[in-house]
Coordinates of C-alpha atoms and ligand atoms in Angstrom, one line a residue:
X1 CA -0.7 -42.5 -34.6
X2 CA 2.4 -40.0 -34.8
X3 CA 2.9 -36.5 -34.0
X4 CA 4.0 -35.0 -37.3
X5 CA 4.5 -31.4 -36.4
X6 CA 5.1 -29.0 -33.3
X7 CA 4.0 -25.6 -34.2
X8 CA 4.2 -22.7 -31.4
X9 CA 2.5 -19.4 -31.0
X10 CA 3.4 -16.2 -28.7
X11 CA 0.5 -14.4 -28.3
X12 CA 0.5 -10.8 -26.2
X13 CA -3.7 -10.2 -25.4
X14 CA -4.5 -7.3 -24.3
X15 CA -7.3 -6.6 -21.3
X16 CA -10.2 -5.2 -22.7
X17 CA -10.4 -2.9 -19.1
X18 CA -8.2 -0.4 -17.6
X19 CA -4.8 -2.1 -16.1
X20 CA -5.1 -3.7 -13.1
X21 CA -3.0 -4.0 -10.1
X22 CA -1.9 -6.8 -7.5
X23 CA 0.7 -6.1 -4.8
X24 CA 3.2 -7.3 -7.3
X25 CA 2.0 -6.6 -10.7
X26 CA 0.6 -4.0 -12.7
X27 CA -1.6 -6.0 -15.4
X28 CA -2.2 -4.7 -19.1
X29 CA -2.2 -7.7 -21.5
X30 CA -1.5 -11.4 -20.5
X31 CA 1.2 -13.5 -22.6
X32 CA 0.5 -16.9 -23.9
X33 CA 1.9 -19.9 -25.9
X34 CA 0.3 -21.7 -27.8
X35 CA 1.1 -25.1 -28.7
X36 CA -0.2 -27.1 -31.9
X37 CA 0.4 -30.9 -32.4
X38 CA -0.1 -32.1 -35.8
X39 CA -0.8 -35.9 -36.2
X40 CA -0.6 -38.5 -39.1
X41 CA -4.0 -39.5 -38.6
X42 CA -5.3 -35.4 -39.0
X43 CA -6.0 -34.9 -35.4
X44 CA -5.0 -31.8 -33.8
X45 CA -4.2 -31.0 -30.3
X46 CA -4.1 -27.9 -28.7
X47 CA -2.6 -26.9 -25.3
X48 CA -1.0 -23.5 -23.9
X49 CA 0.4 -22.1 -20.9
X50 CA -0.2 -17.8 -19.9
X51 CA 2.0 -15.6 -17.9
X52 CA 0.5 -12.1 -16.6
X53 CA 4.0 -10.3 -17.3
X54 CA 6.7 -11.1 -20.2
X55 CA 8.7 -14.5 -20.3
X56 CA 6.8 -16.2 -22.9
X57 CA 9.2 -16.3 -25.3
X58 CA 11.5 -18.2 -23.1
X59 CA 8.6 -20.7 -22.1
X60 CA 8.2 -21.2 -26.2
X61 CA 12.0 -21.4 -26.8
X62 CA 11.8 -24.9 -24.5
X63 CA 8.9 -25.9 -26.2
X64 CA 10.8 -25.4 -29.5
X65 CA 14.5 -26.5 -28.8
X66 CA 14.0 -29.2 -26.4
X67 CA 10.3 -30.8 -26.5
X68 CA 9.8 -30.5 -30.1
X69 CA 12.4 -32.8 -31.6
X70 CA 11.4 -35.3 -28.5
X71 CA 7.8 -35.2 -29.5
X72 CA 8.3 -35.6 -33.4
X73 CA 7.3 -38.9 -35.0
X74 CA 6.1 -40.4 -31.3
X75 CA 2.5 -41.5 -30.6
X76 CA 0.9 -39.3 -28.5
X77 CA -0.8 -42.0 -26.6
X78 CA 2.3 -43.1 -25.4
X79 CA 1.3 -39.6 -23.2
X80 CA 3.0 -40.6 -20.0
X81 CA 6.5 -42.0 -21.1
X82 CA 6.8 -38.6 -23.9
X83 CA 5.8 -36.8 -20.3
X84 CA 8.9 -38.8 -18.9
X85 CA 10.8 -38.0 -21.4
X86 CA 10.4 -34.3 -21.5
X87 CA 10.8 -33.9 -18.3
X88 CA 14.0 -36.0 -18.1
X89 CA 15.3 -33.2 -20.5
X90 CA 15.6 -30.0 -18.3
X91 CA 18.0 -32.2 -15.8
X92 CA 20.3 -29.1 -15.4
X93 CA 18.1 -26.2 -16.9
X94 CA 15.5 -26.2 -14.2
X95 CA 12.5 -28.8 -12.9
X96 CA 10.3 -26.1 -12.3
X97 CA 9.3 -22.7 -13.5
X98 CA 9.9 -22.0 -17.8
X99 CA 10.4 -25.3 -18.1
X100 CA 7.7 -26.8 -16.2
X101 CA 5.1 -24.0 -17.8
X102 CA 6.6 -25.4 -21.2
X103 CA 5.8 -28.9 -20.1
X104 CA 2.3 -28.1 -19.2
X105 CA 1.2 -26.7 -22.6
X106 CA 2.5 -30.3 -24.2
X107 CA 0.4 -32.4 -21.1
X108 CA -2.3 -30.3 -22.3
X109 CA -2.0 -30.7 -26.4
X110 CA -1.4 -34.5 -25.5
X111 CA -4.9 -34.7 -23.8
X112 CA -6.2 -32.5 -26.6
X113 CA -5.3 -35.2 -28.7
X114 CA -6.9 -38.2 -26.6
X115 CA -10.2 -36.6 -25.8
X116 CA -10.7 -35.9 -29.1
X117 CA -10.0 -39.6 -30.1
X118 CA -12.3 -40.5 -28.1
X119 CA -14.9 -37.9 -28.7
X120 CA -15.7 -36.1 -25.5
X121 CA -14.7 -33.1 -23.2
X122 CA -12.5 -34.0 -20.2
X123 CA -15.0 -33.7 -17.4
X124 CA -17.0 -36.5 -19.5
X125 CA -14.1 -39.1 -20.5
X126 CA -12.6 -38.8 -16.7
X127 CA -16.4 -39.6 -15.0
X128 CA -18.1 -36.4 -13.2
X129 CA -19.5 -35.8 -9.9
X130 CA -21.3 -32.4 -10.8
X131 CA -23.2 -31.3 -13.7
X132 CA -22.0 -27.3 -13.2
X133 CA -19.5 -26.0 -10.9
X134 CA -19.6 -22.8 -8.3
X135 CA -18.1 -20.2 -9.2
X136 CA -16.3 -17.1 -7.1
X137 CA -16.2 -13.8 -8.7
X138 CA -12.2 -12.3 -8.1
X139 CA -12.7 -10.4 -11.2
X140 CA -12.8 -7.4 -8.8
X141 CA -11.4 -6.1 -6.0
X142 CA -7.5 -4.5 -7.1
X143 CA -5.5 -3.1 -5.1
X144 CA -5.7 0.0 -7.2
X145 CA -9.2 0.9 -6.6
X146 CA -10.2 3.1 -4.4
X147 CA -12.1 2.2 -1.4
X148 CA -15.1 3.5 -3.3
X149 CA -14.8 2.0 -6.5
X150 CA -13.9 -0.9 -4.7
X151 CA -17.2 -1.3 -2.9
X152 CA -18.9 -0.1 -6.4
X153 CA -17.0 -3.0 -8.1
X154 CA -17.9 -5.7 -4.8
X155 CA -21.6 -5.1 -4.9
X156 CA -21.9 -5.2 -8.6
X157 CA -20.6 -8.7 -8.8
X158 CA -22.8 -9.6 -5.9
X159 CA -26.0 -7.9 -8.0
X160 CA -24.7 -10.5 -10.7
X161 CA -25.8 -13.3 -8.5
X162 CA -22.1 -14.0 -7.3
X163 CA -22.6 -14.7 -3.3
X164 CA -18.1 -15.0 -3.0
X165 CA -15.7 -13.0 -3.7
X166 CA -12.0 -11.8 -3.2
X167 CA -10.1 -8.9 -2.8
X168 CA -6.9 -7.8 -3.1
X169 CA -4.8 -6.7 0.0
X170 CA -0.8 -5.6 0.1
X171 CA -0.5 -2.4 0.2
X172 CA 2.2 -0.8 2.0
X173 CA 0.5 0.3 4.7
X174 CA -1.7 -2.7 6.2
X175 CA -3.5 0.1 8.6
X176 CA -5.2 0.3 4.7
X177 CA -5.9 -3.2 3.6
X178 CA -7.7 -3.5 7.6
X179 CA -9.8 -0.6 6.7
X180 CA -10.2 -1.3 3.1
X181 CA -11.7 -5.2 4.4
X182 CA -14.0 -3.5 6.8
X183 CA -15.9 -1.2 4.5
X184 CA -16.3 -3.9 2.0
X185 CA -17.4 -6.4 4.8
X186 CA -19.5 -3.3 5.8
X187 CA -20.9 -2.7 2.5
X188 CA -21.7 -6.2 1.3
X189 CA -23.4 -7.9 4.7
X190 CA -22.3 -10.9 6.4
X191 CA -24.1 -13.2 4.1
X192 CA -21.5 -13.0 1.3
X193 CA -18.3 -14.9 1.6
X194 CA -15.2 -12.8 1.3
X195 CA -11.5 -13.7 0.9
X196 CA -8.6 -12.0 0.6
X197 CA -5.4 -11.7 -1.3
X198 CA -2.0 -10.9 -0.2
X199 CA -0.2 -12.3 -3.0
X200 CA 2.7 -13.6 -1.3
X201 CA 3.9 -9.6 0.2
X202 CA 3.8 -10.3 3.8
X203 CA 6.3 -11.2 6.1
X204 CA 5.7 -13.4 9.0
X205 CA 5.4 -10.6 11.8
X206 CA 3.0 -8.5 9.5
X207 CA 0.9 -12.0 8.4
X208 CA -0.1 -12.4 12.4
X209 CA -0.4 -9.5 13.3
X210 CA -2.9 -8.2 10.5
X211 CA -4.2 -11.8 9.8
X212 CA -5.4 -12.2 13.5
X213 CA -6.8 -8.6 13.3
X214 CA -8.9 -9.4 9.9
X215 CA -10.3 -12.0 11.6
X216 CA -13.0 -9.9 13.1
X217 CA -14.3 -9.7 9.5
X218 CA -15.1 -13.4 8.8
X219 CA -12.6 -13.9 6.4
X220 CA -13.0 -17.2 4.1
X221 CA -9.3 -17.4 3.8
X222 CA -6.2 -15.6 3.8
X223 CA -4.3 -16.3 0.4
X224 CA -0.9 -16.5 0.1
X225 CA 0.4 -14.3 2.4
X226 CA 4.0 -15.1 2.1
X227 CA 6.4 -16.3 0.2
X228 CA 5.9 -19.7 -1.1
X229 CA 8.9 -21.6 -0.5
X230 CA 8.8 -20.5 2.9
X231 CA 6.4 -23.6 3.8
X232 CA 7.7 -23.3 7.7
X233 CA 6.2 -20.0 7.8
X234 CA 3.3 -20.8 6.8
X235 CA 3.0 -24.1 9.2
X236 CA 3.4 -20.9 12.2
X237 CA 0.7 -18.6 10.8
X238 CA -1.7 -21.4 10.0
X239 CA -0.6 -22.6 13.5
X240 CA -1.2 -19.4 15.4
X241 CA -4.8 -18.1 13.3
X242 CA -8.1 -19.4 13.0
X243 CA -8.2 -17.6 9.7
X244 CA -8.1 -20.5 7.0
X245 CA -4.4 -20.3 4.7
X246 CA -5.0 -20.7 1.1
X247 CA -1.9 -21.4 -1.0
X248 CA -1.3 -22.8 -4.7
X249 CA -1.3 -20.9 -7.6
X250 CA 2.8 -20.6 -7.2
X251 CA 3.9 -24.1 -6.0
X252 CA 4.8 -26.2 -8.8
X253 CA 5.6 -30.0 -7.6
X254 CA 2.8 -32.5 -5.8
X255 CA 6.2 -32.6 -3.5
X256 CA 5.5 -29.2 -2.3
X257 CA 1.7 -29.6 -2.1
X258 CA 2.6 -32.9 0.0
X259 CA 5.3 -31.2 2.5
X260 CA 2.6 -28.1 3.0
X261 CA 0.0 -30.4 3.9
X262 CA 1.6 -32.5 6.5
X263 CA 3.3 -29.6 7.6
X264 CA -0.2 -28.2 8.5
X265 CA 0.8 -25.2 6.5
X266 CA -2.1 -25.1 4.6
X267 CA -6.1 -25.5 4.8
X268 CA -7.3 -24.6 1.5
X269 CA -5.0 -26.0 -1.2
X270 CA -5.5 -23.9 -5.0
X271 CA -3.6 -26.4 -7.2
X272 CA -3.7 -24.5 -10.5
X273 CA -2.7 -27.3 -13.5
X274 CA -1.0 -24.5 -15.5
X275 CA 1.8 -24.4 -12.8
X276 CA 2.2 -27.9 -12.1
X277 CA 3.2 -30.3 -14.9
X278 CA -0.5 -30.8 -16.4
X279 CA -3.4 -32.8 -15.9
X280 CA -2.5 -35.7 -13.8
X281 CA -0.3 -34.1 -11.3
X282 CA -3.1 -31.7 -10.7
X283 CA -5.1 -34.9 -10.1
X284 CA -2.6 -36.6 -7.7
X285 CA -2.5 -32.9 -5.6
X286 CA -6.9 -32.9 -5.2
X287 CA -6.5 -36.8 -4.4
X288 CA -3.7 -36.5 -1.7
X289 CA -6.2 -33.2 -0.5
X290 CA -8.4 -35.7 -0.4
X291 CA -7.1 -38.1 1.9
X292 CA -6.4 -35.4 4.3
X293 CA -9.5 -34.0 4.3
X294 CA -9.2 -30.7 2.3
X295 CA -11.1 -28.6 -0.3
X296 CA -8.9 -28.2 -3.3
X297 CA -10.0 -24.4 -4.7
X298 CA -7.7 -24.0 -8.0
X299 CA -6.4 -20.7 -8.8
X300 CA -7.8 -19.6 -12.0
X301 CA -7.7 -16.8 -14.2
X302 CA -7.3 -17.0 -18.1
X303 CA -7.8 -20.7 -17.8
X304 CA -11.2 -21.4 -16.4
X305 CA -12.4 -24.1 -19.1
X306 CA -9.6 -26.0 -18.0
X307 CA -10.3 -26.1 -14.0
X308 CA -14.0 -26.3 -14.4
X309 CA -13.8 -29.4 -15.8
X310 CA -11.3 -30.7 -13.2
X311 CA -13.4 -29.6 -10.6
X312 CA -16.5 -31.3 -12.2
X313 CA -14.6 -34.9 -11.6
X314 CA -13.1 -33.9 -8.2
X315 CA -15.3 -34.5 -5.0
X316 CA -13.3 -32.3 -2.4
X317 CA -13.4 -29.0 -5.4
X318 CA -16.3 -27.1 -4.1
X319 CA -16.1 -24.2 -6.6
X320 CA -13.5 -22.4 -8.7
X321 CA -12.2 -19.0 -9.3
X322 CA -13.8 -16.6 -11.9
X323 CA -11.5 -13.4 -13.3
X324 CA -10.6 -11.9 -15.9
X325 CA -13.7 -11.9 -17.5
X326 CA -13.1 -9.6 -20.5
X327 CA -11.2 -12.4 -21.7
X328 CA -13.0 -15.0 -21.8
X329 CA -14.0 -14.7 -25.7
X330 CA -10.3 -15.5 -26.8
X331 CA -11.4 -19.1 -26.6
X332 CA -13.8 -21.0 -29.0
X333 CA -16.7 -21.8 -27.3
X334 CA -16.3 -19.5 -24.3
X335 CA -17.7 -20.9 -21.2
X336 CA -20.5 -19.0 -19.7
X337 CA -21.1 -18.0 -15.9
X338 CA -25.1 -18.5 -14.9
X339 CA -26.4 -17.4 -11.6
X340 CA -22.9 -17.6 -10.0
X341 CA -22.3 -21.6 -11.6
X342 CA -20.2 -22.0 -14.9
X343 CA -21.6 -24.3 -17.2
X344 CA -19.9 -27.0 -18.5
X345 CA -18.0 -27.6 -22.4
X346 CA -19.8 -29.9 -24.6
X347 CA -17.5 -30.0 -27.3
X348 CA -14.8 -33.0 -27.3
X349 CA -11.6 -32.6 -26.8
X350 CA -9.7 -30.0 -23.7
X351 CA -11.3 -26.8 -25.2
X352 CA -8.5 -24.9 -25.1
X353 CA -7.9 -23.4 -28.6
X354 CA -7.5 -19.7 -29.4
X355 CA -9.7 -18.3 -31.9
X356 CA -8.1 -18.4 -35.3
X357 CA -9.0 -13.7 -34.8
X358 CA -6.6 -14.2 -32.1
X359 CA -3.9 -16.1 -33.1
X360 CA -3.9 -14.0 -35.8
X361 CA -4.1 -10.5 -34.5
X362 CA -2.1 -11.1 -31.2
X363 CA 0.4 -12.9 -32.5
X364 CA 4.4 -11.8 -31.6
X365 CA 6.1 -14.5 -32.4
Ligands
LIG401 MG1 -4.2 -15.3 -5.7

């Protein structure tokens, strides 16, 4: 089999709610590529990568200049050695970031490709351990609500039959994210489990003091509180609270995963696939979680038919992240949530292909 033909697609979706907000970003649309692998024997693969600001364009100008002409007229099922070689490609322009978002949306098209060979989703062709996954509702909770649309929003999900969720915390004053905690943990009982959100805002000084004080509200984690790179940081805060550290969905290499974890910088480890180099390095980060004895949570938002089905094969994932729900019909056979558990894709192959409406209609380049 060859790959005949590389096509990409910038796509710019808008949210089908009013624009959201993190304690970095204000959300109205998220960006995507889309990458297309045509084959000599007529099978198509289909990966992508996302972005919740701009920067897709660059992401597709990678794909285009320097994976493309690597990835013409090779067999994709020489998969790992065309991984090799991409990556072997961005020696000066970056390992990580663009590039490594790029390289992710070929891992993906590649397994497209193979699953589809073979005739069955990824969850089935890699050998499950769960027939539906858990999922936890963060498709609430901004730091833009008020408090009361915040506890509006909170106990709507949990009337859904959601029993976890997150919220969002950051805001300039942290006298308002302890308050803002305590009526929700007020409002929605002690039975549900609630995280929070920091989005990497904190510095150390403000992490301990406000993590230690949150703690009175039996808090299922505190997520990424600081910056990322600052691993020695977080080895101190996990060090001095009893507060669990959840960290992931910006660290890009199994490296980094590795030097957290021994650090003990980390408890809960949210390996999202889309930020590391694809499927297998997602797999080396829940195995190595594995041997240390920790749960492996990805972060997920636009990309849940993706993680669902790694969690499905991955002992140590006990549930996964459920957001952005007004999106989830930009997908061919959208996955479904039932009773707080997302079912599973039947259909072979990854699952990952835009409608044919939006590739059309969201198309910018
Ligand atoms: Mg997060």
């Amino acid at each position: 089999m060859k790959i005949t033909n590389v096509e990409t697609f910038l796509l710019d979706v808008p949210l089908k709610q009013k624009a959201i907000t993190d304690s970095q970003t204000r959300l109205e649309s998220v960006e995507f590529v889309a990458v297309r692998l045509d084959t000599d024997e007529g099978i198509t693969g289909w990966g992508f990568n996302w972005n919740y600001t701009k920067g897709m364009r660059a992401v597709q100008t990678v794909i285009e200049d320097n994976y493309a002409p690597l990835l013409k007229g090779r067999d994709p099922l020489e998969h790992k050695n065309l991984m090799r070689d991409l990556f072997y490609t961005n020696h000066f322009i970056g390992r990580v970031g663009i590039t490594q978002v790029g390289l992710c949306a070929v891992d993906l098209a590649l397994w497209d490709i193979r699953l589809k060979l073979a005739n069955q989703p990824l969850w089935k062709y890699l050998g499950s351990c769960k027939t539906k996954v858990k999922a936890y509702n963060t498709d609430g909770g901004w730091l833009s609500w008020t408090t009361d649309e915040l506890i509006q929003d909170m106990s709507s999900i949990i009337d859904r039959g959601f029993d976890a969720v997150k919220m969002k915390l950051g805001r300039p004053d942290p006298r308002e994210d302890y308050e803002r905690v305590k009526a929700v943990r007020k409002a929605l009982g002690d039975d549900v489990k609630l995280m929070v959100d920091v989005n990497t805002v904190w510095d150390l000084k403000t992490a301990i003091t406000w993590g230690r004080r949150l703690e009175e509200f039996n808090i299922e984690w505190l997520e990424e509180p600081m910056h990322p790179f600052d691993k020695k940081a977080h080895a101190e805060l996990a060090h001095r609270l009893d507060v669990p550290i959840a960290v992931g969905e910006t660290i890009y290499t199994k490296y980094d995963f590795r030097d957290y974890i021994e650090m003990g910088a980390v408890d809960i480890v949210q390996a999202d696939c889309t930020k590391l180099s694809g499927i297998d390095e997602w797999l080396d980060v829940a195995a190595l979680g594995r041997c240390y004895n920790l749960e492996v949570i990805p972060h997920t938002n636009v990309q849940q038919k993706l993680h669902v089905q790694l969690a499905a094969v991955t002992s140590n994932a006990p549930m996964v992240e459920y957001c952005y729900e007004s999106l989830l019909d930009i997908w061919e056979n959208p996955i479904k949530v039932i009773d707080g558990y997302y079912t599973l894709p039947e259909e072979p192959g990854l699952g990952c292909k835009f409608t044919n409406k939006v590739l059309e209609d969201y198309r910018i380049g």
